[in-house]
Amino acid sequence: MANVAVIGSQWGDEGKGKIVDWLSNRADVVVRFQGGHNAGHTLVIDGVEYKLSLLPSGVVRGGKLSIIGNGVVVDPWALLNEIKTVQEKGVTITSENLLLAENANLILPIHQRLDAALEKARGKGQIGTTGRGIGPTYEDKVARRGIRVCDLKHDELLQEKLDNMMVHHNALLKGLGADPIDASDVYDELVKIRPDILQYAGVPWKRLEEARMKGEKILFEGAQGAMLDVDHGTYPFVTSSNTVAGQAASGSGVGPKSVNYVLGITKAYTTRVGTGPFPTEQDNDIGEALGKKGREFGTVTGRKRRCGWFDAVMVRQAVKVSGIDGIALTKLDVLDGLDEINICVGYELNGQKLDYYPASQVEQASVVPVYETISGWQDSSYGARSWAELPAEAIKYVRRVEELIEAPVTLLSTSPERDDTILVKDPFFS
């Protein structure tokens, strides 16, 4: 048996929700290891829809432990609201099946106010933040002035750390023309919810080691996508955390050998929310058609996604950087009915050919995609549960994608329904 890390191989929104749910049903422990409530998964189970942003997907399945790891930044009010919403749909959430890392950093109102003020100050140079305070919280974590879950237990320390934090941030807010925040008000609000949060607090690394020793199956659940990684993505149009597979270990508290298989969720075309470079974007009828058929709107923000052709160069890069063993190809059915389909197989930059996506912000915005055109298919692939049910040209497309990204298709998703999945290889038994 293998422990599996699931990450997005593009700019997020690859359809991780369904795949993670499909896998979490086989897992014993499900761990979120990075990000915050700026990304979400939509699950549909027995006709009931769950929109999760902080809670691991396994929480809606009975008999599993869900862990929010130390690599996640947690808005405590958002977490409690999400727990309440899920509980109202009949899901049991207690300290027995949800564990919150005691060393996870907390998102506070000051972070959200800073996020909004800084984005406004950028003017035309906005990076597309969701405004939920994710970036400023990670900044405080790195600067060693963050408030962690365990700090809620100690009144004097909590007040002292809040006072120090506000000295720094209120000066910045004043310079940006925004209203300051009183540290005492934040303290009072945290004290009110302290018992509700601390009931879930614990030591994930210890529990994960116990799970490993027992041979339990662990699913490491990532948010967003590899090209939004703060180091390896389209910087600065990225999130504030590492989204590649290596973060699964450090963001959970396990050694790297605990992750045995990396599954990259990969959409059969490409989408992106917000600003930033997008070489294969189709700002035309093709892009509109893909967006409409694929229902491309953000789970958390509701923002319309930009759509374009599959970028094999970018996905291949994500495969190498994250050590992806196999991909789960999603939304193949959205390509049904197209006469021709383009795949980006390289870039041109200033007359030179590139087989990778450069790090420079200027060069990322300047590359021109080189396309390979293949035949589309008119028959439907929607709902297929075996290779035999797929149109022949659709199979050729999948095989060509495998060749170009240098990774096999492990799972193939043909609709939002959980069972409309073609299993090539079970990652847990790789």
Coordinates of C-alpha atoms in Angstrom, one line a residue:
M1 CA 0.0 0.0 0.0
A2 CA 1.1 3.6 -0.6
N3 CA 0.4 7.0 0.9
V4 CA -0.7 9.3 -1.8
A5 CA -0.2 13.1 -2.2
V6 CA -2.7 14.8 -4.5
I7 CA -1.8 18.1 -6.1
G8 CA -2.9 20.2 -9.0
S9 CA -0.6 20.3 -12.0
Q10 CA -1.8 23.6 -13.5
W11 CA -3.2 26.8 -12.0
G12 CA -5.7 25.1 -9.7
D13 CA -9.4 24.3 -10.5
E14 CA -8.4 21.0 -12.1
G15 CA -11.2 19.1 -10.5
K16 CA -9.4 17.9 -7.4
G17 CA -12.7 17.7 -5.4
K18 CA -14.1 14.7 -7.1
I19 CA -10.8 12.9 -7.3
V20 CA -9.8 13.6 -3.7
D21 CA -13.3 12.4 -2.6
W22 CA -12.9 9.3 -4.7
L23 CA -9.5 8.6 -3.1
S24 CA -10.5 9.6 0.4
N25 CA -13.1 6.9 0.4
R26 CA -10.1 4.5 0.3
A27 CA -8.0 6.3 2.8
D28 CA -7.9 6.1 6.6
V29 CA -6.4 9.6 7.2
V30 CA -6.8 12.7 5.0
V31 CA -4.5 15.7 5.5
R32 CA -4.6 19.3 4.2
F33 CA -1.0 20.5 4.0
Q34 CA -1.0 24.1 2.6
G35 CA -3.0 27.1 1.7
G36 CA -6.1 28.5 3.4
H37 CA -9.7 29.2 2.7
N38 CA -8.8 30.9 -0.6
A39 CA -9.2 27.6 -2.5
G40 CA -12.0 25.1 -2.3
H41 CA -13.3 21.7 -3.4
T42 CA -16.9 20.9 -4.3
L43 CA -18.0 17.4 -3.5
V44 CA -21.4 15.8 -4.5
I45 CA -22.2 12.8 -2.4
D46 CA -25.6 11.0 -2.7
G47 CA -27.0 14.2 -4.3
V48 CA -25.8 16.5 -1.4
E49 CA -23.3 19.2 -2.4
Y50 CA -20.5 20.1 0.0
K51 CA -18.2 23.1 -0.6
L52 CA -15.0 22.7 1.5
S53 CA -12.3 25.3 1.8
L54 CA -10.4 24.4 5.0
L55 CA -11.8 21.0 6.0
P56 CA -10.1 18.0 4.3
S57 CA -12.4 16.2 1.9
G58 CA -12.4 13.1 4.1
V59 CA -14.4 14.8 6.7
V60 CA -17.7 14.0 4.9
R61 CA -16.8 10.3 5.0
G62 CA -17.4 8.4 8.3
G63 CA -14.7 6.5 10.0
K64 CA -11.8 8.6 8.8
L65 CA -9.5 11.1 10.5
S66 CA -9.2 14.5 8.9
I67 CA -6.2 16.7 9.7
I68 CA -5.5 20.4 9.0
G69 CA -1.7 20.5 9.0
N70 CA 0.8 23.0 10.1
G71 CA 1.3 24.2 6.5
V72 CA -2.2 25.6 6.4
V73 CA -3.1 29.1 7.5
V74 CA -6.4 29.1 9.3
D75 CA -9.1 31.7 9.7
P76 CA -10.7 30.4 12.9
W77 CA -14.0 32.1 12.2
A78 CA -14.2 30.7 8.7
L79 CA -13.3 27.2 10.0
L80 CA -16.0 27.3 12.6
N81 CA -18.6 28.5 10.1
E82 CA -17.5 25.8 7.6
I83 CA -17.8 23.1 10.4
K84 CA -21.3 24.4 11.2
T85 CA -22.4 24.4 7.6
V86 CA -21.2 20.8 7.0
Q87 CA -22.8 19.7 10.3
E88 CA -26.1 21.1 9.2
K89 CA -26.0 18.7 6.3
G90 CA -25.8 15.7 8.6
V91 CA -22.0 15.3 8.9
T92 CA -20.6 14.5 12.3
I93 CA -17.5 16.6 13.2
T94 CA -15.9 16.1 16.6
S95 CA -12.4 16.1 18.1
E96 CA -12.4 12.4 17.3
N97 CA -12.4 12.8 13.5
L98 CA -10.9 16.3 13.1
L99 CA -7.4 17.3 14.2
L100 CA -6.1 20.9 13.8
A101 CA -2.3 21.4 14.0
E102 CA -1.4 23.3 17.2
N103 CA 1.4 25.0 15.3
A104 CA -0.8 26.2 12.4
N105 CA -0.8 30.0 12.0
L106 CA -4.1 31.9 12.4
I107 CA -5.5 34.4 9.9
L108 CA -6.8 37.5 11.8
P109 CA -8.9 40.5 10.7
I110 CA -5.8 42.6 10.4
H111 CA -4.5 40.2 7.6
Q112 CA -7.7 40.6 5.6
R113 CA -7.7 44.4 5.9
L114 CA -4.0 44.4 4.8
D115 CA -4.7 42.1 1.9
A116 CA -7.4 44.4 0.6
A117 CA -5.5 47.6 1.2
L118 CA -2.3 46.3 -0.5
E119 CA -4.2 45.0 -3.5
K120 CA -6.0 48.3 -4.0
A121 CA -2.6 50.1 -3.7
R122 CA -1.2 48.0 -6.5
G123 CA -3.6 49.6 -9.0
K124 CA -3.1 48.1 -12.5
G125 CA -0.4 45.8 -11.1
Q126 CA -2.9 43.7 -9.0
I127 CA -1.9 40.1 -8.5
G128 CA -5.5 38.7 -8.1
T129 CA -5.5 38.0 -4.4
T130 CA -8.8 36.7 -3.0
G131 CA -8.6 39.2 -0.2
R132 CA -8.9 36.5 2.5
G133 CA -5.6 37.4 4.3
I134 CA -3.6 34.4 3.2
G135 CA -0.5 36.3 2.0
P136 CA -0.1 38.6 5.0
T137 CA -0.6 35.6 7.3
Y138 CA 2.2 33.7 5.6
E139 CA 4.3 36.9 5.7
D140 CA 3.8 37.1 9.5
K141 CA 4.7 33.4 9.8
V142 CA 8.0 33.9 8.0
A143 CA 8.7 37.1 10.0
R144 CA 8.1 35.2 13.2
R145 CA 5.3 37.5 14.5
G146 CA 2.4 35.2 13.7
I147 CA -0.3 33.9 16.1
R148 CA -0.5 30.1 16.2
V149 CA -3.3 27.9 17.4
C150 CA -1.3 26.9 20.6
D151 CA -1.0 30.6 21.5
L152 CA -4.7 30.7 22.2
K153 CA -4.1 28.8 25.5
H154 CA -1.9 31.6 27.0
D155 CA -3.6 34.9 27.8
E156 CA -0.5 37.0 28.4
L157 CA 1.4 35.7 25.5
L158 CA -1.6 36.1 23.2
Q159 CA -2.1 39.8 24.2
E160 CA 1.7 40.5 23.9
K161 CA 1.9 39.0 20.4
L162 CA -1.2 40.8 19.2
D163 CA 0.2 44.1 20.5
N164 CA 3.5 43.6 18.7
M165 CA 1.7 42.5 15.5
M166 CA -0.5 45.6 15.5
V167 CA 2.4 48.0 16.0
H168 CA 3.9 46.7 12.7
H169 CA 0.7 46.4 10.7
N170 CA -1.2 49.5 11.8
A171 CA 1.7 51.7 10.7
L172 CA 1.4 50.1 7.2
L173 CA -2.4 50.5 7.2
K174 CA -2.1 54.1 8.1
G175 CA 0.4 54.6 5.2
L176 CA -2.1 53.0 2.9
G177 CA -5.0 55.2 4.1
A178 CA -6.8 52.4 5.8
D179 CA -8.3 52.3 9.3
P180 CA -6.1 50.6 12.0
I181 CA -7.2 47.7 14.2
D182 CA -7.2 47.6 18.0
A183 CA -5.3 44.7 19.4
S184 CA -7.7 44.4 22.3
D185 CA -10.7 44.0 20.1
V186 CA -9.0 41.1 18.3
Y187 CA -8.0 39.6 21.6
D188 CA -11.6 39.7 22.8
E189 CA -12.9 38.1 19.7
L190 CA -10.3 35.3 19.9
V191 CA -11.1 34.6 23.5
K192 CA -14.8 34.2 22.6
I193 CA -14.0 31.4 20.1
R194 CA -11.0 29.9 21.9
P195 CA -12.8 26.9 23.4
D196 CA -14.4 26.0 20.1
I197 CA -11.0 26.0 18.3
L198 CA -8.9 24.4 20.9
Q199 CA -11.2 21.4 21.2
Y200 CA -9.7 20.3 17.8
A201 CA -6.1 21.3 18.5
G202 CA -3.5 18.6 18.7
V203 CA -0.2 17.1 17.3
P204 CA -0.6 15.8 13.7
W205 CA 3.0 14.6 13.3
K206 CA 2.5 12.2 16.2
R207 CA -0.8 10.9 15.0
L208 CA 0.6 10.5 11.4
E209 CA 3.5 8.5 12.7
E210 CA 1.1 6.2 14.5
A211 CA -0.9 5.8 11.3
R212 CA 2.2 5.0 9.4
M213 CA 3.3 2.4 11.9
K214 CA -0.2 0.8 11.7
G215 CA -0.1 0.7 7.9
E216 CA -3.0 3.0 7.6
K217 CA -3.5 4.7 4.2
I218 CA -2.8 8.5 4.3
L219 CA -4.0 10.9 1.7
F220 CA -2.2 14.2 1.5
E221 CA -4.6 16.8 0.0
G222 CA -3.2 19.8 -1.7
A223 CA -5.0 23.0 -2.7
Q224 CA -4.6 25.2 -5.8
G225 CA -2.0 24.1 -8.4
A226 CA 1.8 23.7 -9.1
M227 CA 1.9 26.8 -11.3
L228 CA 0.7 28.9 -8.3
D229 CA 3.6 27.7 -6.2
V230 CA 5.4 30.7 -4.6
D231 CA 8.8 29.3 -5.8
H232 CA 8.0 27.4 -9.0
G233 CA 4.9 29.1 -10.3
T234 CA 4.2 32.2 -12.4
Y235 CA 5.6 34.6 -9.7
P236 CA 4.4 37.1 -8.6
F237 CA 1.0 36.0 -9.8
V238 CA 1.0 33.0 -7.4
T239 CA -0.3 32.1 -4.0
S240 CA 1.8 32.6 -0.8
S241 CA 2.6 28.9 -0.1
N242 CA 4.4 26.0 -1.8
T243 CA 1.8 24.0 -3.6
V244 CA 4.1 21.3 -5.1
A245 CA 4.2 17.8 -3.7
G246 CA 7.3 18.4 -1.5
Q247 CA 5.1 20.6 0.7
A248 CA 3.0 17.5 1.7
A249 CA 5.8 16.4 4.0
S250 CA 6.8 19.6 5.7
G251 CA 3.2 21.0 5.8
S252 CA 2.0 17.9 7.6
G253 CA 4.9 16.9 9.8
V254 CA 6.1 13.7 8.2
G255 CA 9.3 12.7 6.5
P256 CA 9.5 12.8 2.6
K257 CA 9.6 9.0 2.4
S258 CA 6.1 8.9 3.9
V259 CA 4.7 10.1 0.6
N260 CA 4.9 7.1 -1.7
Y261 CA 2.9 8.2 -4.7
V262 CA 2.2 11.7 -6.2
L263 CA -1.0 12.1 -8.2
G264 CA -1.3 15.2 -10.4
I265 CA -4.8 16.3 -11.1
T266 CA -4.8 17.6 -14.7
K267 CA -7.6 19.2 -16.7
A268 CA -7.8 18.2 -20.3
Y269 CA -7.6 21.9 -21.3
T270 CA -6.2 24.8 -19.2
T271 CA -7.9 27.4 -17.0
R272 CA -6.8 30.2 -14.8
V273 CA -8.5 32.6 -12.4
G274 CA -7.4 36.2 -12.1
T275 CA -4.4 38.0 -13.6
G276 CA -1.1 36.6 -14.7
P277 CA 0.5 35.0 -17.8
F278 CA -1.4 32.4 -19.7
P279 CA 0.3 31.4 -23.0
T280 CA -2.5 29.2 -24.4
E281 CA -5.4 31.4 -23.4
Q282 CA -8.2 31.6 -25.9
D283 CA -9.9 34.9 -25.5
N284 CA -12.3 34.1 -28.3
D285 CA -15.3 31.8 -29.1
I286 CA -13.3 28.7 -28.3
G287 CA -12.4 30.0 -24.8
E288 CA -16.0 31.0 -24.2
A289 CA -17.3 27.6 -25.3
L290 CA -14.9 25.7 -23.0
G291 CA -15.8 27.9 -20.1
K292 CA -19.5 27.5 -20.7
K293 CA -19.5 23.8 -21.1
G294 CA -17.0 23.2 -18.3
R295 CA -18.9 25.6 -15.9
E296 CA -15.7 27.4 -15.2
F297 CA -16.4 29.5 -12.2
G298 CA -14.3 29.5 -9.0
T299 CA -15.7 27.5 -6.0
V300 CA -14.6 30.1 -3.5
T301 CA -14.6 33.4 -5.4
G302 CA -17.2 32.7 -8.1
R303 CA -14.9 34.4 -10.5
K304 CA -15.0 33.4 -14.2
R305 CA -12.0 31.4 -15.2
R306 CA -10.0 32.1 -18.3
C307 CA -9.8 29.1 -20.7
G308 CA -7.4 27.9 -23.2
W309 CA -5.8 24.9 -24.9
F310 CA -3.8 22.2 -23.0
D311 CA -0.3 23.3 -22.2
A312 CA 1.9 20.1 -22.3
V313 CA 5.1 22.1 -21.6
M314 CA 3.8 23.5 -18.4
V315 CA 2.3 20.3 -17.1
R316 CA 5.5 18.4 -18.0
Q317 CA 7.4 20.9 -15.9
A318 CA 4.9 20.4 -13.0
V319 CA 5.4 16.6 -13.4
K320 CA 9.2 17.0 -13.0
V321 CA 9.2 19.6 -10.2
S322 CA 6.6 17.7 -8.1
G323 CA 7.8 14.1 -8.9
I324 CA 4.3 13.3 -10.2
D325 CA 4.0 9.5 -10.7
G326 CA 0.7 9.6 -12.6
I327 CA -2.1 12.0 -13.5
A328 CA -5.8 12.1 -13.1
L329 CA -7.1 13.6 -16.3
T330 CA -10.4 15.5 -15.8
K331 CA -13.1 17.1 -17.9
L332 CA -12.2 15.2 -21.1
D333 CA -15.9 15.4 -22.0
V334 CA -15.7 19.2 -22.3
L335 CA -13.7 18.7 -25.5
D336 CA -16.5 16.6 -27.0
G337 CA -17.7 18.0 -30.3
L338 CA -14.6 19.9 -31.4
D339 CA -13.4 19.3 -34.9
E340 CA -9.8 20.0 -34.0
I341 CA -7.9 20.4 -30.8
N342 CA -4.6 22.2 -30.2
I343 CA -2.0 21.1 -27.7
C344 CA 0.9 23.4 -26.8
V345 CA 4.2 21.4 -27.4
G346 CA 6.7 24.2 -27.0
Y347 CA 7.3 27.9 -26.8
E348 CA 9.1 30.5 -28.9
L349 CA 10.8 33.4 -27.2
N350 CA 12.6 36.1 -29.2
G351 CA 13.2 33.7 -32.1
Q352 CA 14.4 30.8 -29.8
K353 CA 12.6 27.6 -29.0
L354 CA 12.0 26.6 -25.4
D355 CA 10.9 23.3 -23.9
Y356 CA 10.2 24.8 -20.5
Y357 CA 8.4 27.7 -18.9
P358 CA 10.9 30.4 -17.9
A359 CA 11.0 32.0 -14.5
S360 CA 11.3 35.6 -15.6
Q361 CA 8.1 37.5 -15.3
V362 CA 8.9 39.3 -18.5
E363 CA 9.7 36.1 -20.4
Q364 CA 6.6 34.3 -19.1
A365 CA 4.4 37.1 -20.5
S366 CA 6.3 37.0 -23.8
V367 CA 6.4 33.3 -24.8
V368 CA 4.4 32.3 -27.8
P369 CA 2.9 28.8 -27.8
V370 CA 3.8 26.3 -30.5
Y371 CA 0.8 24.1 -31.2
E372 CA 0.3 20.6 -32.5
T373 CA -3.2 20.1 -34.0
I374 CA -5.0 16.8 -33.7
S375 CA -8.4 15.6 -34.7
G376 CA -11.3 16.0 -32.3
W377 CA -14.3 13.7 -31.9
Q378 CA -18.0 14.1 -32.3
D379 CA -19.2 11.2 -30.1
S380 CA -19.7 11.8 -26.4
S381 CA -17.2 10.7 -23.8
Y382 CA -19.4 11.9 -21.0
G383 CA -19.9 9.4 -18.3
A384 CA -17.6 6.8 -19.8
R385 CA -16.4 4.2 -17.2
S386 CA -14.1 2.1 -19.5
W387 CA -11.8 2.7 -22.4
A388 CA -14.2 0.8 -24.6
E389 CA -16.8 3.5 -24.1
L390 CA -14.5 6.3 -25.2
P391 CA -14.4 7.6 -28.8
A392 CA -11.2 6.4 -30.6
E393 CA -10.0 10.0 -31.2
A394 CA -10.4 10.8 -27.5
I395 CA -8.2 7.8 -26.6
K396 CA -5.6 9.1 -29.1
Y397 CA -5.7 12.5 -27.4
V398 CA -5.2 11.0 -24.0
R399 CA -2.2 8.9 -25.3
R400 CA -0.7 12.0 -26.9
V401 CA -1.0 13.9 -23.6
E402 CA 0.8 11.1 -21.8
E403 CA 3.7 11.2 -24.3
L404 CA 4.1 14.9 -24.1
I405 CA 4.0 15.3 -20.3
E406 CA 6.0 12.1 -19.7
A407 CA 3.6 10.7 -17.2
P408 CA 0.9 8.0 -17.4
V409 CA -2.8 8.6 -16.9
T410 CA -3.7 6.9 -13.6
L411 CA -7.4 8.0 -13.5
L412 CA -9.6 9.4 -16.1
S413 CA -12.7 11.5 -15.1
T414 CA -15.5 11.8 -17.6
S415 CA -18.1 13.7 -15.6
P416 CA -18.6 15.4 -12.1
E417 CA -20.2 12.2 -10.9
R418 CA -17.9 10.2 -8.6
D419 CA -18.4 6.8 -10.4
D420 CA -17.8 8.2 -13.9
T421 CA -14.1 7.4 -13.5
I422 CA -11.8 5.1 -15.5
L423 CA -9.3 3.5 -13.1
V424 CA -6.1 2.6 -14.8
K425 CA -4.0 2.1 -11.6
D426 CA -5.0 2.5 -8.0
P427 CA -2.5 4.9 -6.4
F428 CA -2.9 3.4 -3.0
F429 CA -1.7 0.0 -4.3
S430 CA 1.0 1.3 -6.7

